[in-house]
Tab-separated table of C-alpha atoms in Angstrom:
chain	number	residue	atom	x	y	z
D	1	MET	CA	-45.406	-67.329	72.555
D	2	ASN	CA	-41.506	-68.153	72.578
D	3	GLN	CA	-40.370	-71.368	71.508
D	4	THR	CA	-43.573	-72.318	70.055
D	5	GLN	CA	-43.810	-72.985	66.468
D	6	PRO	CA	-46.287	-70.772	64.381
D	7	PRO	CA	-49.566	-72.602	63.442
D	8	PRO	CA	-49.214	-74.102	60.092
D	9	LEU	CA	-50.071	-72.188	57.134
D	10	GLN	CA	-53.720	-72.045	55.843
D	11	ILE	CA	-53.342	-72.370	52.085
D	12	GLY	CA	-56.415	-72.448	49.919
D	13	MET	CA	-55.947	-73.067	46.293
D	14	LEU	CA	-58.713	-72.603	44.025
D	15	LEU	CA	-59.643	-75.584	41.351
D	16	TYR	CA	-61.953	-75.216	38.609
D	17	PRO	CA	-62.620	-77.272	35.262
D	18	ASP	CA	-59.379	-77.113	32.991
D	19	PHE	CA	-57.107	-75.005	35.117
D	20	THR	CA	-53.479	-75.481	34.347
D	21	LEU	CA	-52.195	-78.369	36.903
D	22	LEU	CA	-48.550	-76.969	37.079
D	23	ASP	CA	-49.767	-73.483	37.816
D	24	LEU	CA	-50.944	-74.839	40.976
D	25	THR	CA	-48.590	-77.621	41.925
D	26	GLY	CA	-45.450	-75.229	41.465
D	27	PRO	CA	-46.374	-73.106	44.472
D	28	GLN	CA	-48.041	-76.191	46.203
D	29	GLY	CA	-44.761	-78.091	45.936
D	30	VAL	CA	-43.048	-75.103	47.501
D	31	LEU	CA	-45.767	-73.864	50.422
D	32	GLY	CA	-47.299	-77.273	50.924
D	33	LEU	CA	-44.185	-78.405	52.939
D	34	HIS	CA	-45.085	-75.484	55.521
D	35	GLY	CA	-48.672	-75.672	55.967
D	36	LYS	CA	-52.014	-77.366	55.141
D	37	THR	CA	-53.134	-77.226	51.667
D	38	HIS	CA	-57.067	-76.907	50.821
D	39	LEU	CA	-57.979	-77.639	47.340
D	40	LEU	CA	-61.297	-75.804	47.147
D	41	TRP	CA	-64.390	-76.491	44.799
D	42	LYS	CA	-68.106	-76.445	44.951
D	43	THR	CA	-68.197	-80.217	45.544
D	44	LEU	CA	-65.642	-82.819	46.262
D	45	ASP	CA	-65.975	-84.286	43.044
D	46	ALA	CA	-62.761	-84.578	40.970
D	47	VAL	CA	-61.794	-81.595	38.747
D	48	SER	CA	-60.134	-81.773	35.414
D	49	THR	CA	-57.117	-80.127	34.478
D	50	ASP	CA	-56.259	-78.995	30.823
D	51	THR	CA	-53.708	-81.729	30.124
D	52	GLY	CA	-55.821	-84.729	30.962
D	53	ILE	CA	-55.180	-85.157	34.836
D	54	SER	CA	-57.991	-84.794	37.492
D	55	LEU	CA	-57.570	-83.102	40.937
D	56	ASN	CA	-59.389	-84.079	44.011
D	57	PRO	CA	-60.751	-81.257	45.898
D	58	THR	CA	-60.262	-81.558	49.701
D	59	THR	CA	-62.676	-78.699	50.952
D	60	THR	CA	-65.940	-77.284	49.545
D	61	PHE	CA	-66.329	-73.625	49.420
D	62	GLY	CA	-68.626	-73.838	52.354
D	63	ASP	CA	-66.168	-75.633	54.580
D	64	CYS	CA	-63.385	-73.282	53.492
D	65	PRO	CA	-61.880	-71.801	56.647
D	66	ASP	CA	-62.823	-68.163	57.073
D	67	ASP	CA	-59.216	-66.909	57.274
D	68	LEU	CA	-56.519	-68.194	54.818
D	69	ASP	CA	-53.084	-67.071	54.929
D	70	ILE	CA	-53.008	-67.651	51.278
D	71	LEU	CA	-55.736	-67.627	48.703
D	72	PHE	CA	-54.526	-68.788	45.443
D	73	VAL	CA	-56.005	-68.714	41.871
D	74	PRO	CA	-54.217	-71.020	39.109
D	75	GLY	CA	-54.916	-70.011	35.493
D	76	GLY	CA	-55.534	-72.310	32.541
D	77	PHE	CA	-57.657	-73.155	29.441
D	78	GLY	CA	-60.554	-73.089	31.980
D	79	THR	CA	-60.204	-69.211	33.039
D	80	PRO	CA	-62.681	-67.746	30.481
D	81	GLN	CA	-65.672	-70.078	31.661
D	82	ALA	CA	-64.557	-69.588	35.417
D	83	MET	CA	-64.578	-65.615	34.840
D	84	GLU	CA	-68.305	-66.008	33.925
D	85	ASP	CA	-69.193	-68.096	37.031
D	86	PRO	CA	-70.731	-65.969	39.731
D	87	GLU	CA	-70.474	-68.598	42.441
D	88	ILE	CA	-66.468	-68.786	42.024
D	89	LEU	CA	-66.436	-65.001	42.119
D	90	ARG	CA	-68.399	-64.656	45.092
D	91	PHE	CA	-66.313	-67.104	46.831
D	92	LEU	CA	-63.089	-65.398	46.009
D	93	ALA	CA	-64.293	-62.009	46.956
D	94	ASN	CA	-65.718	-63.166	50.310
D	95	ARG	CA	-62.361	-64.917	51.309
D	96	ALA	CA	-60.101	-62.490	49.902
D	97	ALA	CA	-61.626	-59.815	51.928
D	98	ARG	CA	-60.227	-61.963	55.073
D	99	ALA	CA	-57.180	-63.460	53.525
D	100	ARG	CA	-53.483	-62.414	54.774
D	101	TYR	CA	-52.432	-62.983	51.043
D	102	VAL	CA	-54.531	-63.016	47.899
D	103	THR	CA	-52.375	-64.239	45.110
D	104	SER	CA	-52.427	-65.889	41.696
D	105	VAL	CA	-50.221	-67.461	38.826
D	106	CYS	CA	-50.904	-67.245	35.165
D	107	SER	CA	-54.489	-66.205	33.823
D	108	GLY	CA	-55.558	-66.738	37.430
D	109	SER	CA	-54.887	-63.014	37.837
D	110	LEU	CA	-57.624	-62.287	35.364
D	111	LEU	CA	-60.016	-64.308	37.707
D	112	LEU	CA	-58.943	-62.103	40.566
D	113	GLY	CA	-59.629	-59.226	38.302
D	114	ALA	CA	-63.094	-60.604	37.585
D	115	ALA	CA	-63.928	-60.770	41.315
D	116	GLY	CA	-63.131	-57.101	41.529
D	117	LEU	CA	-59.835	-57.738	43.550
D	118	LEU	CA	-57.414	-55.967	41.473
D	119	ARG	CA	-58.416	-52.604	41.296
D	120	GLY	CA	-55.719	-49.875	42.202
D	121	TYR	CA	-53.196	-53.102	42.515
D	122	LYS	CA	-50.181	-53.948	40.190
D	123	SER	CA	-50.479	-57.518	39.043
D	124	THR	CA	-49.121	-59.767	36.183
D	125	SER	CA	-50.058	-62.761	34.110
D	126	HIS	CA	-49.230	-64.928	31.391
D	127	TRP	CA	-47.459	-62.947	28.709
D	128	ALA	CA	-50.419	-63.610	26.136
D	129	VAL	CA	-53.109	-62.081	28.250
D	130	HIS	CA	-51.206	-59.447	30.115
D	131	GLU	CA	-53.023	-56.827	28.232
D	132	LEU	CA	-56.444	-57.856	29.600
D	133	LEU	CA	-55.512	-56.929	33.229
D	134	PRO	CA	-56.158	-53.177	32.919
D	135	MET	CA	-59.836	-53.975	31.866
D	136	PHE	CA	-60.378	-54.724	35.754
D	137	GLY	CA	-58.725	-51.608	36.808
D	138	ALA	CA	-55.257	-53.332	37.642
D	139	GLU	CA	-51.749	-51.811	36.606
D	140	ALA	CA	-50.300	-54.569	34.561
D	141	VAL	CA	-46.798	-55.117	35.139
D	142	GLN	CA	-44.155	-57.000	33.310
D	143	ALA	CA	-42.418	-59.278	35.827
D	144	ARG	CA	-41.924	-62.624	36.974
D	145	VAL	CA	-43.410	-62.094	40.493
D	146	VAL	CA	-45.234	-58.909	41.455
D	147	VAL	CA	-46.097	-57.874	44.715
D	148	ASP	CA	-48.465	-55.069	45.684
D	149	ARG	CA	-49.200	-54.775	49.212
D	150	ASN	CA	-50.877	-58.319	50.034
D	151	ARG	CA	-51.457	-59.145	46.394
D	152	ILE	CA	-48.760	-61.098	44.874
D	153	SER	CA	-49.080	-62.379	41.259
D	154	GLY	CA	-46.608	-64.755	39.124
D	155	GLY	CA	-46.261	-64.832	35.299
D	156	GLY	CA	-47.219	-67.883	33.067
D	157	VAL	CA	-47.026	-71.558	34.563
D	158	THR	CA	-43.445	-71.944	35.738
D	159	ALA	CA	-43.464	-68.630	37.155
D	160	GLY	CA	-45.550	-70.223	40.300
D	161	ILE	CA	-42.022	-71.596	41.616
D	162	ASP	CA	-40.269	-68.172	41.745
D	163	PHE	CA	-43.582	-66.995	42.983
D	164	GLY	CA	-44.136	-69.499	45.822
D	165	LEU	CA	-40.436	-68.753	47.050
D	166	VAL	CA	-41.092	-64.970	47.140
D	167	LEU	CA	-44.319	-65.666	49.143
D	168	LEU	CA	-42.731	-68.325	51.329
D	169	ALA	CA	-40.003	-65.462	52.358
D	170	GLN	CA	-42.628	-62.988	52.989
D	171	LEU	CA	-44.492	-65.203	55.539
D	172	LEU	CA	-41.786	-67.335	57.107
D	173	GLY	CA	-38.558	-65.613	56.254
D	174	GLU	CA	-35.703	-65.721	53.850
D	175	ASP	CA	-34.247	-68.986	55.514
D	176	ALA	CA	-37.228	-71.111	55.201
D	177	ALA	CA	-37.424	-69.949	51.305
D	178	LYS	CA	-33.827	-70.650	50.955
D	179	SER	CA	-33.873	-74.175	52.222
D	180	THR	CA	-37.050	-74.874	50.306
D	181	GLN	CA	-35.265	-73.910	47.322
D	182	LEU	CA	-32.571	-76.395	48.225
D	183	MET	CA	-35.009	-79.105	49.002
D	184	LEU	CA	-36.550	-78.635	45.465
D	185	GLU	CA	-33.230	-78.316	43.798
D	186	TYR	CA	-34.380	-75.138	42.200
D	187	ASP	CA	-31.292	-74.335	40.168
D	188	PRO	CA	-33.114	-73.917	36.874
D	189	GLN	CA	-31.005	-74.760	33.639
D	190	PRO	CA	-33.545	-74.246	30.569
D	191	PRO	CA	-32.211	-76.027	27.516
D	192	PHE	CA	-33.232	-73.497	25.311
D	193	ASP	CA	-33.652	-69.511	25.549
D	194	SER	CA	-37.416	-69.772	24.580
D	195	GLY	CA	-38.981	-68.702	27.755
D	196	THR	CA	-40.208	-65.251	26.889
D	197	PRO	CA	-41.340	-63.485	23.879
D	198	LYS	CA	-38.368	-61.161	24.161
D	199	THR	CA	-35.832	-63.806	23.865
D	200	ALA	CA	-37.821	-66.744	21.443
D	201	GLU	CA	-37.312	-66.796	18.045
D	202	PRO	CA	-39.950	-64.994	16.172
D	203	ARG	CA	-41.255	-67.855	14.385
D	204	ILE	CA	-41.702	-69.656	18.049
D	205	VAL	CA	-43.404	-66.516	19.284
D	206	LYS	CA	-45.944	-66.670	16.148
D	207	GLN	CA	-46.582	-70.358	16.473
D	208	VAL	CA	-47.589	-70.024	20.155
D	209	LEU	CA	-49.682	-67.158	19.442
D	210	ASP	CA	-51.379	-68.907	16.545
D	211	PHE	CA	-52.108	-71.515	19.150
D	212	LEU	CA	-53.669	-69.443	21.817
D	213	GLU	CA	-55.436	-67.135	19.645
D	214	PRO	CA	-58.673	-68.872	20.207
D	215	LEU	CA	-58.241	-69.111	24.047
D	216	ASN	CA	-57.165	-65.417	23.922
D	217	GLN	CA	-60.346	-64.474	22.277
D	218	GLN	CA	-62.474	-66.740	25.024
D	219	MET	CA	-60.298	-64.699	27.613
D	220	LEU	CA	-61.390	-61.382	26.271
D	221	ARG	CA	-65.098	-62.356	26.061
D	222	GLY	CA	-64.871	-63.968	29.810
D	223	ALA	CA	-63.606	-60.633	31.232
D	224	GLN	CA	-66.187	-58.573	29.249
D	225	ALA	CA	-68.972	-60.949	30.580
D	226	ALA	CA	-67.553	-60.398	34.186
D	227	LEU	CA	-67.373	-56.945	33.583
D	228	ARG	CA	-70.971	-56.639	32.441
D	229	ALA	CA	-72.456	-58.981	35.378
D	230	THR	CA	-70.594	-56.458	38.027
D	231	SER	CA	-72.115	-53.143	36.515
D	232	THR	CA	-75.799	-54.494	36.416
X	1	MET	CA	-47.249	-91.093	5.692
X	2	ASN	CA	-46.677	-87.523	4.561
X	3	GLN	CA	-48.672	-84.808	5.610
X	4	THR	CA	-50.160	-86.871	8.603
X	5	GLN	CA	-49.601	-86.046	12.219
X	6	PRO	CA	-47.581	-87.987	14.275
X	7	PRO	CA	-49.588	-90.152	16.801
X	8	PRO	CA	-49.815	-88.632	19.941
X	9	LEU	CA	-46.893	-89.805	22.573
X	10	GLN	CA	-48.083	-92.623	25.056
X	11	ILE	CA	-46.926	-91.307	28.364
X	12	GLY	CA	-46.722	-93.237	31.067
X	13	MET	CA	-46.263	-92.205	34.734
X	14	LEU	CA	-45.916	-94.050	37.785
X	15	LEU	CA	-47.906	-93.067	40.777
X	16	TYR	CA	-47.129	-94.468	44.133
X	17	PRO	CA	-47.986	-93.406	47.949
X	18	ASP	CA	-46.047	-90.477	48.805
X	19	PHE	CA	-44.364	-89.463	45.584
X	20	THR	CA	-43.401	-85.634	45.341
X	21	LEU	CA	-46.371	-84.414	42.879
X	22	LEU	CA	-44.156	-81.673	41.525
X	23	ASP	CA	-41.631	-84.182	40.362
X	24	LEU	CA	-44.727	-85.652	38.180
X	25	THR	CA	-46.317	-82.387	37.120
X	26	GLY	CA	-43.458	-80.398	35.892
X	27	PRO	CA	-42.736	-83.066	33.069
X	28	GLN	CA	-46.394	-83.808	32.605
X	29	GLY	CA	-46.881	-79.869	32.039
X	30	VAL	CA	-44.577	-79.973	29.532
X	31	LEU	CA	-45.199	-83.397	27.687
X	32	GLY	CA	-48.900	-83.532	28.459
X	33	LEU	CA	-49.378	-81.406	25.807
X	34	HIS	CA	-48.201	-83.492	23.113
X	35	GLY	CA	-49.655	-86.949	24.111
X	36	LYS	CA	-51.995	-89.048	26.515
X	37	THR	CA	-50.559	-89.252	29.751
X	38	HIS	CA	-51.367	-92.621	31.530
X	39	LEU	CA	-51.166	-92.138	35.462
X	40	LEU	CA	-50.101	-95.813	36.513
X	41	TRP	CA	-50.975	-97.529	39.513
X	42	LYS	CA	-52.262	-101.196	40.884
X	43	THR	CA	-55.713	-99.940	40.959
X	44	LEU	CA	-57.888	-96.463	40.213
X	45	ASP	CA	-58.042	-95.625	43.982
X	46	ALA	CA	-56.473	-92.200	44.613
X	47	VAL	CA	-52.773	-92.106	45.403
X	48	SER	CA	-51.468	-89.886	48.017
X	49	THR	CA	-48.570	-87.446	47.405
X	50	ASP	CA	-46.049	-86.338	49.985
X	51	THR	CA	-47.427	-82.699	50.404
X	52	GLY	CA	-51.036	-83.994	51.278
X	53	ILE	CA	-52.857	-83.877	47.802
X	54	SER	CA	-53.915	-87.079	45.979
X	55	LEU	CA	-53.652	-87.921	42.483
X	56	ASN	CA	-56.224	-90.281	40.571
X	57	PRO	CA	-54.642	-93.173	38.403
X	58	THR	CA	-56.171	-93.340	34.867
X	59	THR	CA	-54.859	-96.849	33.991
X	60	THR	CA	-54.043	-99.779	36.026
X	61	PHE	CA	-50.708	-101.713	35.439
X	62	GLY	CA	-52.544	-104.599	33.781
X	63	ASP	CA	-54.163	-102.084	31.367
X	64	CYS	CA	-51.041	-100.000	30.561
X	65	PRO	CA	-50.453	-99.881	26.660
X	66	ASP	CA	-47.394	-102.366	25.974
X	67	ASP	CA	-45.468	-99.999	24.325
X	68	LEU	CA	-44.990	-96.622	25.767
X	69	ASP	CA	-43.269	-93.720	24.484
X	70	ILE	CA	-42.049	-92.764	27.775
X	71	LEU	CA	-42.008	-94.635	30.933
X	72	PHE	CA	-41.643	-92.036	33.716
X	73	VAL	CA	-40.952	-92.524	37.501
X	74	PRO	CA	-40.916	-89.612	40.073
X	75	GLY	CA	-39.336	-89.720	43.423
X	76	GLY	CA	-40.472	-88.708	46.975
X	77	PHE	CA	-40.701	-89.436	50.483
X	78	GLY	CA	-42.706	-92.690	49.518
X	79	THR	CA	-39.445	-93.968	47.363
X	80	PRO	CA	-37.864	-96.252	49.731
X	81	GLN	CA	-41.260	-98.292	50.549
X	82	ALA	CA	-41.642	-98.408	46.421
X	83	MET	CA	-38.007	-99.752	46.269
X	84	GLU	CA	-39.356	-102.848	48.413
X	85	ASP	CA	-42.659	-103.466	46.289
X	86	PRO	CA	-41.796	-106.579	43.902
X	87	GLU	CA	-45.209	-105.744	42.238
X	88	ILE	CA	-43.823	-101.991	41.259
X	89	LEU	CA	-40.141	-103.245	40.247
X	90	ARG	CA	-41.833	-106.252	38.094
X	91	PHE	CA	-44.163	-103.712	36.311
X	92	LEU	CA	-41.066	-101.222	35.730
X	93	ALA	CA	-38.677	-103.745	34.357
X	94	ASN	CA	-41.696	-105.309	31.734
X	95	ARG	CA	-42.614	-102.031	30.266
X	96	ALA	CA	-38.983	-100.500	30.409
X	97	ALA	CA	-37.923	-103.454	28.055
X	98	ARG	CA	-40.112	-102.177	25.246
X	99	ALA	CA	-40.537	-98.352	26.017
X	100	ARG	CA	-38.675	-96.017	23.748
X	101	TYR	CA	-37.500	-93.880	26.620
X	102	VAL	CA	-36.929	-94.832	30.177
X	103	THR	CA	-37.038	-92.010	32.583
X	104	SER	CA	-37.197	-90.639	36.029
X	105	VAL	CA	-36.927	-87.287	37.967
X	106	CYS	CA	-35.434	-86.710	41.558
X	107	SER	CA	-35.246	-90.118	43.509
X	108	GLY	CA	-37.216	-91.881	40.860
X	109	SER	CA	-34.090	-92.964	39.595
X	110	LEU	CA	-33.444	-95.300	42.682
X	111	LEU	CA	-36.626	-97.088	41.877
X	112	LEU	CA	-35.455	-97.330	38.184
X	113	GLY	CA	-32.319	-99.024	39.484
X	114	ALA	CA	-34.067	-101.011	41.933
X	115	ALA	CA	-35.737	-102.621	38.936
X	116	GLY	CA	-32.382	-103.364	37.514
X	117	LEU	CA	-32.763	-100.682	34.726
X	118	LEU	CA	-29.625	-98.591	35.318
X	119	ARG	CA	-26.982	-101.360	35.146
X	120	GLY	CA	-24.160	-99.676	33.102
X	121	TYR	CA	-26.042	-96.611	32.719
X	122	LYS	CA	-25.284	-92.980	33.443
X	123	SER	CA	-28.013	-91.144	35.570
X	124	THR	CA	-28.648	-88.500	37.883
X	125	SER	CA	-30.851	-88.048	41.041
X	126	HIS	CA	-31.764	-85.496	43.764
X	127	TRP	CA	-28.424	-84.306	45.173
X	128	ALA	CA	-29.178	-85.481	48.700
X	129	VAL	CA	-29.356	-89.261	47.665
X	130	HIS	CA	-27.128	-89.286	44.337
X	131	GLU	CA	-24.327	-91.223	46.269
X	132	LEU	CA	-26.749	-94.348	46.383
X	133	LEU	CA	-27.042	-94.656	42.452
X	134	PRO	CA	-23.677	-96.962	41.917
X	135	MET	CA	-25.170	-99.450	44.533
X	136	PHE	CA	-27.456	-100.118	41.382
X	137	GLY	CA	-24.720	-100.514	38.804
X	138	ALA	CA	-25.174	-96.970	37.344
X	139	GLU	CA	-22.668	-94.070	36.982
X	140	ALA	CA	-23.894	-91.255	39.151
X	141	VAL	CA	-23.419	-87.883	36.869
X	142	GLN	CA	-23.863	-84.537	38.883
X	143	ALA	CA	-25.912	-82.556	36.270
X	144	ARG	CA	-29.576	-81.129	35.665
X	145	VAL	CA	-30.443	-83.692	33.232
X	146	VAL	CA	-28.473	-86.833	32.238
X	147	VAL	CA	-28.871	-88.628	28.823
X	148	ASP	CA	-27.598	-91.901	28.050
X	149	ARG	CA	-29.135	-93.993	25.053
X	150	ASN	CA	-32.492	-94.126	25.845
X	151	ARG	CA	-32.394	-93.459	29.870
X	152	ILE	CA	-32.902	-89.979	30.513
X	153	SER	CA	-33.046	-88.817	34.254
X	154	GLY	CA	-33.435	-85.465	35.804
X	155	GLY	CA	-32.235	-84.035	39.169
X	156	GLY	CA	-34.119	-82.953	42.348
X	157	VAL	CA	-37.942	-81.875	41.932
X	158	THR	CA	-37.928	-78.793	39.673
X	159	ALA	CA	-35.373	-80.381	37.318
X	160	GLY	CA	-38.424	-82.214	36.002
X	161	ILE	CA	-39.108	-79.150	33.943
X	162	ASP	CA	-35.533	-78.930	32.343
X	163	PHE	CA	-35.848	-82.734	31.823
X	164	GLY	CA	-39.134	-82.585	30.371
X	165	LEU	CA	-37.754	-79.984	27.678
X	166	VAL	CA	-34.733	-82.007	26.759
X	167	LEU	CA	-36.771	-85.214	26.246
X	168	LEU	CA	-39.446	-83.398	24.274
X	169	ALA	CA	-36.572	-81.936	21.925
X	170	GLN	CA	-35.618	-85.737	21.340
X	171	LEU	CA	-39.193	-87.010	20.693
X	172	LEU	CA	-40.561	-84.124	18.611
X	173	GLY	CA	-37.941	-81.839	17.820
X	174	GLU	CA	-36.205	-78.444	19.178
X	175	ASP	CA	-39.143	-76.470	17.693
X	176	ALA	CA	-41.654	-78.372	19.869
X	177	ALA	CA	-39.740	-77.947	22.798
X	178	LYS	CA	-38.940	-74.205	22.080
X	179	SER	CA	-42.516	-73.236	21.766
X	180	THR	CA	-43.488	-75.255	24.824
X	181	GLN	CA	-41.177	-73.552	26.811
X	182	LEU	CA	-42.650	-70.276	25.730
X	183	MET	CA	-46.185	-71.532	26.400
X	184	LEU	CA	-44.932	-72.489	29.910
X	185	GLU	CA	-43.037	-69.029	30.003
X	186	TYR	CA	-40.205	-70.690	31.296
X	187	ASP	CA	-37.763	-67.845	31.965
X	188	PRO	CA	-36.871	-68.847	35.344
X	189	GLN	CA	-35.788	-66.130	38.087
X	190	PRO	CA	-35.137	-67.718	41.262
X	191	PRO	CA	-35.242	-65.283	44.035
X	192	PHE	CA	-32.344	-66.619	45.862
X	193	ASP	CA	-29.240	-68.352	44.680
X	194	SER	CA	-30.063	-71.551	47.201
X	195	GLY	CA	-30.734	-74.136	44.528
X	196	THR	CA	-27.727	-76.458	45.035
X	197	PRO	CA	-25.633	-77.268	47.897
X	198	LYS	CA	-22.733	-75.564	45.747
X	199	THR	CA	-24.399	-72.223	46.065
X	200	ALA	CA	-26.579	-72.281	49.143
X	201	GLU	CA	-25.208	-71.133	52.450
X	202	PRO	CA	-23.517	-73.804	54.700
X	203	ARG	CA	-26.087	-73.243	57.195
X	204	ILE	CA	-28.999	-73.683	55.015
X	205	VAL	CA	-27.347	-76.845	53.750
X	206	LYS	CA	-27.084	-78.292	56.994
X	207	GLN	CA	-30.717	-77.370	57.764
X	208	VAL	CA	-31.750	-79.461	54.802
X	209	LEU	CA	-29.596	-82.457	55.369
X	210	ASP	CA	-30.514	-82.565	58.882
X	211	PHE	CA	-34.423	-82.519	57.726
X	212	LEU	CA	-33.596	-85.305	55.110
X	213	GLU	CA	-31.474	-87.594	57.235
X	214	PRO	CA	-34.165	-89.704	58.334
X	215	LEU	CA	-35.655	-90.228	54.645
X	216	ASN	CA	-31.844	-90.918	53.446
X	217	GLN	CA	-31.377	-93.549	55.998
X	218	GLN	CA	-34.801	-95.335	54.699
X	219	MET	CA	-33.540	-94.744	51.016
X	220	LEU	CA	-30.612	-96.551	51.786
X	221	ARG	CA	-32.372	-99.380	53.618
X	222	GLY	CA	-34.890	-99.523	50.584
X	223	ALA	CA	-31.785	-99.780	48.218
X	224	GLN	CA	-30.289	-102.740	50.181
X	225	ALA	CA	-33.588	-104.718	50.374
X	226	ALA	CA	-34.147	-104.282	46.876
X	227	LEU	CA	-30.529	-105.648	46.031
X	228	ARG	CA	-31.094	-108.627	48.547
X	229	ALA	CA	-34.454	-109.535	46.857
X	230	THR	CA	-32.824	-109.466	43.016
X	231	SER	CA	-29.724	-111.492	44.492
X	232	THR	CA	-31.921	-114.392	45.994
């Protein structure tokens, strides 16, 4: 096996209506250079995202390879509905049982939780829904990227880039991650210090919490529904 | 006009074969919450990106609104071919003449240059093709985001998030940008200090330059072809 290239990574990324496009394209921009990306959905029909762009699935749940290197779940405004969809949850549980890494960004971790995949694992999520993770038996950790055995999760949206680089280093080594970071010119310079509730001005935090309040209520109801479905 | 909401931003984003998905979805994730995104292409057929995912145009060149708040151009492996496409360059020049902001991320600035839109303007690009900007009469500036009158450009790929927040602050004010940054949890923590050639280890820089060499040769040829077409 010396002097041969490793086979390209098999990367399975879940789509669902009204997921957040950047949750997925951050990690895909990092990992997609090193493997084959399967965009997974029930059918091959275009799937809407939550800022008005659609993405085309490449692979149906039925055609998804049995053994993925990475099973990835994005978050988004559509997460609550997805948590109540048994077909999605069954598919995730099935492939996660065989995948090398079971991963998420943003509220995608709630979907992994709803599928029963975070019991006894440390995980993170978007800061605004962090507190829901323990409902699924997960230990909520406030960090940009959380690694616990083969479960790796990123925080909200843009954390997906940091997440992707951490995962790539685990899969292909630090040099691959460093050269990819250079290729993507990931030398961030946020124009404001407003990326977490710890540093943002209180009135900005309040503004975002007010905006997200209805969504967070939906997230809670979705989580409760998923737990009821499991217990019956 | 007091107490009325401003009309949603009209955001026109160019698609072309083998552009870099994350060049576009970074800014779109920031700006898309505040307006209508038009994904622009000659037809409504899906357009490939350079890591194997396709995106669906929403609006043809012919149907694009005359007056855009933002005209945006991503970069990518397909930039050289796009620089030689007179239909794309004519479209960009036409809408740029009326747009409030004429913008790019990564090698997208070379396309703006090829369309004659950067003469006498400061601009930036992906670090590996930075030196081509003066061919188009632009002043190349090494910075994450460069603002010169109504031209705003971002550096390579992930610079699109910083770019988007700077542009949003100009359009809707700092509070809108700060709350969007918090919503996207943009508190980056790159796992390595490898995001620019200034900080990356020399062997990593060499690895990426070797990988990009054929593309950069194509970029140069595309730029020369665009200049020849203009001068005849």
